[in-house]
Coordinates of C-alpha atoms and ligand atoms in Angstrom, one line a residue:
M1 CA 22.0 5.3 -13.6
N2 CA 24.0 2.6 -11.8
F3 CA 24.4 4.6 -8.8
L4 CA 20.3 4.8 -8.9
F5 CA 20.0 1.0 -9.3
E6 CA 22.0 0.6 -6.3
I7 CA 19.7 2.8 -4.2
F8 CA 16.6 0.9 -5.2
R9 CA 18.4 -2.5 -4.7
T10 CA 18.6 -1.6 -1.4
F11 CA 14.8 -0.5 -1.1
A12 CA 14.0 -3.4 -3.1
L13 CA 15.3 -5.5 -0.5
M14 CA 13.5 -3.8 2.3
N15 CA 12.3 -6.4 5.1
T16 CA 8.7 -6.2 6.3
A17 CA 10.3 -4.2 9.7
T18 CA 11.4 -1.5 7.3
I19 CA 8.7 -1.2 5.4
I20 CA 6.3 -1.2 8.5
D21 CA 8.5 1.9 9.6
Y22 CA 7.9 3.6 6.5
L23 CA 4.2 3.0 6.8
K24 CA 4.1 4.1 10.1
T25 CA 6.1 7.4 10.0
S26 CA 4.7 10.7 9.4
D27 CA 8.0 12.0 7.9
T28 CA 7.4 11.0 4.3
S29 CA 9.8 13.3 2.7
E30 CA 12.8 10.6 2.0
L31 CA 10.3 8.3 0.7
F32 CA 8.6 10.0 -1.2
A33 CA 12.0 11.9 -2.5
Q34 CA 12.9 8.2 -3.5
A35 CA 10.3 7.4 -5.3
K36 CA 10.0 10.2 -7.6
Q37 CA 13.6 10.1 -8.6
S38 CA 13.0 6.4 -9.3
K39 CA 10.0 7.1 -11.2
S40 CA 11.7 10.1 -13.2
E41 CA 14.6 8.2 -13.8
I42 CA 12.7 5.0 -15.5
V43 CA 9.2 5.1 -16.3
G44 CA 9.4 8.9 -16.8
N45 CA 6.6 11.7 -16.5
K46 CA 4.4 10.3 -18.9
V47 CA 0.7 9.1 -17.6
Y48 CA -0.9 6.3 -20.0
L49 CA -4.5 6.7 -20.3
R50 CA -7.0 3.3 -20.3
G51 CA -10.4 4.1 -21.1
L52 CA -12.4 2.5 -18.7
I53 CA -15.7 0.5 -19.8
E54 CA -17.8 -1.1 -17.2
Y55 CA -19.0 -3.3 -19.3
S56 CA -21.7 -5.2 -17.1
N57 CA -22.3 -5.4 -13.3
R58 CA -23.8 -8.6 -13.3
C59 CA -22.0 -10.8 -10.9
A60 CA -21.6 -14.4 -9.3
K61 CA -19.7 -13.3 -6.4
D62 CA -20.7 -12.3 -3.1
C63 CA -17.5 -10.8 -1.8
Y64 CA -18.2 -8.9 1.4
Y65 CA -17.0 -5.5 0.9
C66 CA -18.4 -5.0 -3.1
G67 CA -21.3 -3.0 -4.0
I68 CA -22.2 -5.4 -6.8
R69 CA -22.1 -8.3 -5.1
A70 CA -24.8 -11.1 -6.4
S71 CA -26.7 -10.9 -2.9
N72 CA -27.2 -6.9 -3.3
K73 CA -30.8 -7.0 -4.7
K74 CA -30.9 -3.0 -4.8
V75 CA -28.6 -3.0 -8.3
H76 CA -30.3 -2.8 -11.3
R77 CA -28.2 -5.3 -13.0
Y78 CA -27.2 -4.4 -17.0
Q79 CA -24.6 -5.3 -19.7
M80 CA -24.0 -3.0 -22.2
D81 CA -24.8 -3.7 -25.9
E82 CA -21.8 -4.0 -28.6
Q83 CA -22.9 -1.1 -29.8
A84 CA -22.5 0.8 -27.0
V85 CA -19.0 -0.5 -26.1
L86 CA -17.7 0.1 -29.6
E87 CA -18.8 3.4 -29.4
A88 CA -16.9 4.0 -25.8
V89 CA -14.0 2.5 -27.6
E90 CA -14.1 4.6 -30.6
Y91 CA -14.0 7.5 -28.5
A92 CA -10.8 6.6 -26.7
Y93 CA -9.1 5.9 -30.1
R94 CA -10.3 9.0 -31.8
K95 CA -8.8 10.8 -28.5
G96 CA -5.2 9.1 -28.6
F97 CA -6.1 7.2 -25.4
G98 CA -3.6 4.3 -26.0
S99 CA -5.6 1.9 -24.6
V100 CA -8.9 0.5 -23.1
V101 CA -10.0 -1.7 -20.3
L102 CA -13.0 -3.7 -19.8
Q103 CA -14.2 -4.5 -16.9
S104 CA -17.4 -6.7 -15.2
G105 CA -18.8 -8.5 -12.4
E106 CA -17.6 -12.1 -12.7
Q107 CA -19.9 -14.4 -15.0
Q108 CA -18.6 -17.7 -16.2
S109 CA -20.5 -18.9 -19.2
H110 CA -19.8 -19.8 -22.8
E111 CA -21.9 -16.9 -23.6
F112 CA -20.4 -14.7 -21.9
T113 CA -16.9 -16.1 -23.3
Q114 CA -18.2 -16.0 -26.5
N115 CA -19.4 -11.9 -26.2
I116 CA -16.3 -11.0 -25.2
E117 CA -14.1 -12.9 -27.7
A118 CA -16.4 -11.5 -30.5
L119 CA -15.8 -7.7 -28.9
L120 CA -12.8 -8.0 -28.8
K121 CA -12.2 -9.0 -32.4
K122 CA -14.6 -5.9 -33.2
I123 CA -12.4 -3.5 -31.4
M124 CA -9.0 -5.0 -32.8
A125 CA -11.0 -4.1 -36.2
L126 CA -12.3 -0.8 -35.4
T127 CA -9.2 0.4 -34.2
N128 CA -6.8 -1.2 -36.9
N129 CA -5.3 -3.0 -34.1
E130 CA -3.6 0.0 -32.4
I131 CA -5.4 0.1 -29.1
G132 CA -4.4 -2.1 -26.4
I133 CA -7.1 -3.8 -24.5
T134 CA -7.0 -4.9 -20.7
L135 CA -9.6 -7.1 -19.5
S136 CA -10.7 -7.2 -15.9
L137 CA -13.1 -9.7 -15.9
G138 CA -12.4 -12.2 -12.9
E139 CA -11.4 -15.5 -12.7
Q140 CA -11.9 -17.8 -15.9
N141 CA -10.8 -21.1 -16.8
E142 CA -7.6 -21.3 -19.1
D143 CA -9.5 -22.0 -22.4
T144 CA -11.4 -18.7 -21.9
Y145 CA -8.0 -16.7 -21.2
K146 CA -6.7 -18.2 -24.1
R147 CA -9.4 -17.3 -26.4
W148 CA -9.4 -13.8 -25.2
R149 CA -5.5 -13.6 -25.5
D150 CA -5.8 -14.7 -29.2
A151 CA -8.7 -12.7 -29.7
G152 CA -6.5 -9.5 -29.3
A153 CA -6.2 -9.0 -25.4
K154 CA -2.9 -8.4 -24.0
R155 CA -3.3 -7.2 -20.5
Y156 CA -5.3 -8.8 -17.4
L157 CA -6.1 -7.1 -14.5
L158 CA -7.0 -9.4 -11.2
R159 CA -6.5 -8.3 -8.2
I160 CA -5.8 -10.5 -5.4
E161 CA -7.5 -8.1 -2.9
T162 CA -5.1 -9.2 0.0
S163 CA -2.1 -11.7 -0.1
N164 CA -2.9 -12.8 3.3
R165 CA -4.7 -16.0 2.9
A166 CA -6.5 -16.0 6.4
L167 CA -7.5 -12.0 5.8
Y168 CA -8.7 -13.1 2.0
E169 CA -11.2 -15.6 3.6
K170 CA -12.6 -13.2 6.2
L171 CA -13.8 -10.8 3.3
H172 CA -14.9 -13.6 1.7
P173 CA -17.8 -16.2 2.3
Q174 CA -16.0 -19.6 2.6
N175 CA -17.2 -21.6 -0.1
K176 CA -16.0 -23.0 -3.7
I177 CA -16.3 -20.0 -6.1
H178 CA -14.5 -17.5 -3.5
N179 CA -11.1 -19.2 -2.8
Y180 CA -7.9 -18.0 -2.6
D181 CA -5.8 -20.7 -4.5
T182 CA -8.2 -20.3 -7.6
R183 CA -7.3 -16.4 -7.8
L184 CA -3.3 -17.4 -7.5
K185 CA -3.7 -20.0 -10.0
C186 CA -5.5 -17.7 -12.5
L187 CA -2.5 -15.2 -12.0
E188 CA -0.3 -18.0 -12.9
T189 CA -2.4 -19.0 -16.1
L190 CA -2.5 -15.4 -17.0
R191 CA 1.2 -15.2 -16.9
K192 CA 1.8 -18.7 -18.6
L193 CA -0.3 -17.1 -21.4
N194 CA 2.0 -14.4 -21.8
F195 CA -0.5 -11.4 -20.6
Q196 CA 0.8 -8.2 -19.1
V197 CA -0.5 -9.0 -15.7
G198 CA -1.8 -7.0 -13.0
T199 CA -2.8 -7.4 -9.6
G200 CA -3.6 -5.1 -6.6
V201 CA -5.1 -5.1 -3.0
M202 CA -7.4 -2.6 -1.2
I203 CA -5.7 -0.7 1.2
G204 CA -7.4 0.1 4.9
L205 CA -9.4 -3.1 5.2
P206 CA -11.0 -4.0 8.3
F207 CA -8.7 -6.6 10.1
Q208 CA -5.7 -5.4 7.8
T209 CA -2.7 -4.7 9.6
L210 CA 0.5 -3.1 8.5
E211 CA 2.1 -6.4 8.2
H212 CA -0.6 -7.7 5.8
L213 CA 0.4 -4.4 3.7
A214 CA 4.0 -5.1 4.1
E215 CA 3.6 -8.9 2.7
D216 CA 1.2 -7.3 -0.1
L217 CA 4.2 -5.5 -1.3
H218 CA 6.5 -8.8 -1.4
F219 CA 3.7 -10.5 -3.0
F220 CA 3.8 -8.1 -6.1
Q221 CA 8.0 -8.7 -6.2
D222 CA 7.5 -12.5 -5.8
M223 CA 4.6 -12.8 -8.4
D224 CA 6.7 -10.5 -10.6
V225 CA 3.8 -8.5 -11.8
D226 CA 4.0 -6.3 -14.5
M227 CA 1.3 -4.0 -13.4
V228 CA -0.2 -2.9 -10.0
G229 CA -3.7 -1.3 -8.7
M230 CA -4.0 -0.5 -5.2
G231 CA -6.9 1.8 -3.7
P232 CA -8.1 2.3 -0.5
Y233 CA -11.3 0.4 0.7
I234 CA -14.2 2.3 1.1
E235 CA -17.5 1.0 2.6
H236 CA -20.6 0.3 0.5
A237 CA -23.8 0.7 2.6
D238 CA -25.5 -2.6 1.2
T239 CA -22.3 -5.1 2.0
P240 CA -21.8 -7.2 5.2
L241 CA -18.6 -5.5 5.8
Y242 CA -19.9 -1.9 6.2
S243 CA -20.3 -0.9 9.9
I244 CA -18.5 -3.8 10.6
V245 CA -18.5 -3.3 14.4
G246 CA -22.2 -2.0 14.5
V247 CA -25.0 -3.5 15.4
G248 CA -26.5 -3.7 11.5
S249 CA -23.7 -5.5 10.4
T250 CA -24.3 -8.9 8.5
H251 CA -20.6 -10.2 8.4
P252 CA -19.8 -13.7 9.9
Q253 CA -17.5 -11.9 12.7
R254 CA -19.1 -8.8 12.9
G255 CA -19.0 -7.0 16.7
G256 CA -15.6 -7.1 18.4
Q257 CA -13.5 -6.2 15.6
T258 CA -10.9 -3.7 14.7
P259 CA -12.8 -0.9 12.6
P260 CA -11.1 0.1 9.6
L261 CA -8.9 2.7 9.6
Q262 CA -9.8 6.6 9.2
I263 CA -10.2 8.0 5.8
E264 CA -7.4 10.0 5.9
N265 CA -5.1 7.1 7.0
R266 CA -6.4 4.8 4.4
F267 CA -5.2 7.7 1.8
D268 CA -1.9 8.2 3.4
L269 CA -1.3 4.7 3.7
T270 CA -2.1 4.1 0.3
V271 CA 0.1 7.0 -1.3
K272 CA 2.8 5.6 0.9
M273 CA 2.3 1.8 -0.3
I274 CA 2.4 3.3 -4.0
A275 CA 5.7 5.3 -3.1
L276 CA 7.6 1.8 -1.8
L277 CA 6.3 -0.1 -4.8
R278 CA 7.6 2.1 -7.2
I279 CA 11.0 2.1 -5.3
Q280 CA 10.7 -1.8 -5.1
M281 CA 9.6 -2.2 -8.6
P282 CA 10.7 0.9 -10.7
T283 CA 9.8 -0.7 -14.2
I284 CA 6.3 -1.7 -13.8
N285 CA 3.0 0.2 -14.5
I286 CA 0.9 1.8 -11.5
A287 CA -2.4 3.0 -11.6
A288 CA -3.6 5.9 -9.7
T289 CA -7.0 4.3 -9.0
T290 CA -10.5 5.9 -8.9
A291 CA -11.0 5.3 -5.1
M292 CA -8.3 7.3 -4.3
H293 CA -10.0 10.0 -6.4
T294 CA -13.4 9.5 -4.6
L295 CA -11.6 9.5 -1.2
V296 CA -9.4 12.7 -1.6
E297 CA -9.6 15.7 -4.0
G298 CA -6.8 15.6 -6.0
G299 CA -5.8 12.2 -4.8
R300 CA -5.2 10.8 -8.0
E301 CA -2.6 13.3 -8.9
K302 CA -0.8 12.6 -5.6
A303 CA -0.4 9.3 -6.6
I304 CA 1.0 10.6 -10.2
E305 CA 3.4 12.7 -8.4
I306 CA 5.0 10.0 -6.2
G307 CA 4.6 7.1 -8.5
A308 CA 2.0 5.9 -10.3
N309 CA 2.0 6.5 -14.3
V310 CA -1.5 5.1 -15.3
I311 CA -5.2 6.8 -15.0
M312 CA -8.3 5.1 -16.2
P313 CA -10.6 7.8 -17.3
N314 CA -14.3 6.6 -17.0
L315 CA -16.0 5.9 -20.4
T316 CA -18.8 4.2 -19.3
P317 CA -21.9 5.7 -20.7
I318 CA -23.7 7.7 -17.9
K319 CA -26.8 5.8 -18.1
Y320 CA -25.2 2.6 -16.8
R321 CA -22.8 4.5 -14.4
E322 CA -25.2 4.4 -11.4
N323 CA -25.5 1.0 -11.4
Y324 CA -22.0 0.4 -11.0
F325 CA -21.0 1.2 -7.7
L326 CA -18.5 -0.9 -6.0
Y327 CA -18.3 1.5 -3.0
D328 CA -20.0 4.8 -2.3
G329 CA -19.1 7.9 -3.0
K330 CA -18.1 7.2 -6.5
T331 CA -19.4 10.3 -8.0
V332 CA -21.4 10.0 -11.6
V333 CA -19.5 12.7 -13.4
K334 CA -21.8 15.0 -15.3
D335 CA -19.4 16.4 -17.7
T336 CA -18.9 15.4 -21.3
F337 CA -15.6 13.2 -21.7
D338 CA -14.1 16.2 -23.3
D339 CA -14.4 18.3 -20.2
V340 CA -13.0 15.2 -18.0
V341 CA -10.2 15.0 -20.1
N342 CA -9.1 18.7 -20.3
D343 CA -9.3 18.9 -16.5
L344 CA -7.2 15.7 -16.2
E345 CA -4.5 17.1 -18.4
A346 CA -4.1 20.4 -16.5
R347 CA -4.5 18.7 -13.2
L348 CA -1.0 16.7 -14.2
A349 CA 0.5 19.6 -15.6
H350 CA 0.3 20.7 -11.9
V351 CA 2.3 17.9 -11.0
G352 CA 4.8 17.8 -13.7
A353 CA 3.4 14.8 -15.8
E354 CA 1.7 14.8 -19.1
I355 CA -0.5 12.7 -20.9
G356 CA 1.1 9.7 -23.4
Y357 CA -1.6 10.4 -26.1
N358 CA -1.6 7.5 -28.9
L359 CA 0.9 5.7 -26.9
Q360 CA -0.1 2.3 -25.4
G361 CA 2.4 2.5 -22.5
D362 CA 3.0 -1.1 -22.3
S363 CA 4.7 -2.1 -19.2
L364 CA 8.3 -1.9 -19.0
H365 CA 8.9 -4.7 -16.8
F366 CA 7.1 -6.6 -19.0
K367 CA 8.7 -5.6 -22.2
T368 CA 12.3 -6.2 -20.8
K369 CA 11.1 -9.7 -19.4
S370 CA 10.4 -10.9 -22.9
V371 CA 13.7 -9.4 -24.6
Ligands
5AD1 N1 -13.6 -0.2 -1.5 C1 -12.9 -0.3 -2.7 N2 -12.3 -0.9 -3.3 C2 -13.2 -2.2 -4.1 N3 -13.3 -2.7 -5.0 C3 -14.8 -3.5 -4.5 N4 -15.0 -3.2 -3.7 C4 -14.6 -2.0 -3.0 C5 -14.7 -1.6 -1.8 N5 -16.0 -1.5 -1.5 C6 -12.1 -2.9 -5.7 C7 -11.8 -4.5 -5.9 C8 -12.1 -5.0 -7.2 C9 -12.1 -4.0 -7.7 C10 -13.0 -3.9 -9.2 O1 -12.7 -3.0 -7.3 O2 -10.1 -4.5 -5.5 O3 -10.9 -5.7 -7.6

């Protein structure tokens, strides 16, 4: 074990140039071998399930890349009723999913805060306090975060999207509600309130360089996060970032810009980022994201094989799902939830992983920090 930690430390101290070399090379054998070894020694081969419930697509934000941005008038807006959420939770609980994630577009209102607070209490009661609840509900004030924490949520996902301020500003409108510093402050508040904190970035964005990605890895380390979800950027036709170099683009910096990477490159880069992160932060939870699955058949399993240990199967009732397209190509699965879980089990077996049923799968990083 000591020997292994030595290897990890060497990697953990990787400088930007070394990271970029790894992101460039086509010979991934050494990188992937180290990442797999790190994973199996430290977090093991269990994959934790978080049932994803896309609570609402109402969103105050106007992020240039996102399909449910406020200005996209083509989207039919919904908010799940409480009963529908509780049914999804009950399914997750009954199936032995250790956790659920409540995700939504960003809404900041007294009513929203209260709705979520009430829901959290009901979820805890329904599951005898046995299910882990993760929230992914955007930027909120400290009081709101605290109320949700007190009501039973113990993890929070808030992606930084990119840790590079200049790039962040190209991906978001320049106004008070899209502010890089606010995003950072929220992450700090969540940490202070003792949430397990998750963040993440998109990979293969227009304007994004390998230096930016190396910075992202350093950012995760500096923020000492407990969980990371990173996925490839995928265009959505009804957003300003779509076809950024094209004539139809409505992005303020349209024309003359570097186009985003080819799809295969985005996928390969995401896999490498996961491998590097697993080596750099061996005790955190890393998600194999839906976007990886959308981009490449078997993409999620590849992520699990080289470093990820969390999967978020979608438990949103089918009728809502077609309105929660953050990017193009997200398939609305027609199989039953049971079929999806059985299929996942078989796919994971192929890469030597197994589902950690009835386990919440807290971040080891968080647990070891707290002792
Ligand atoms: N491509 C990939 N990921 C996206 N997200 C939003 N839009 C896109 C897109 N076009 C991601 C963001 C957000 C998460 C919920 O979905 O990173 O934080």
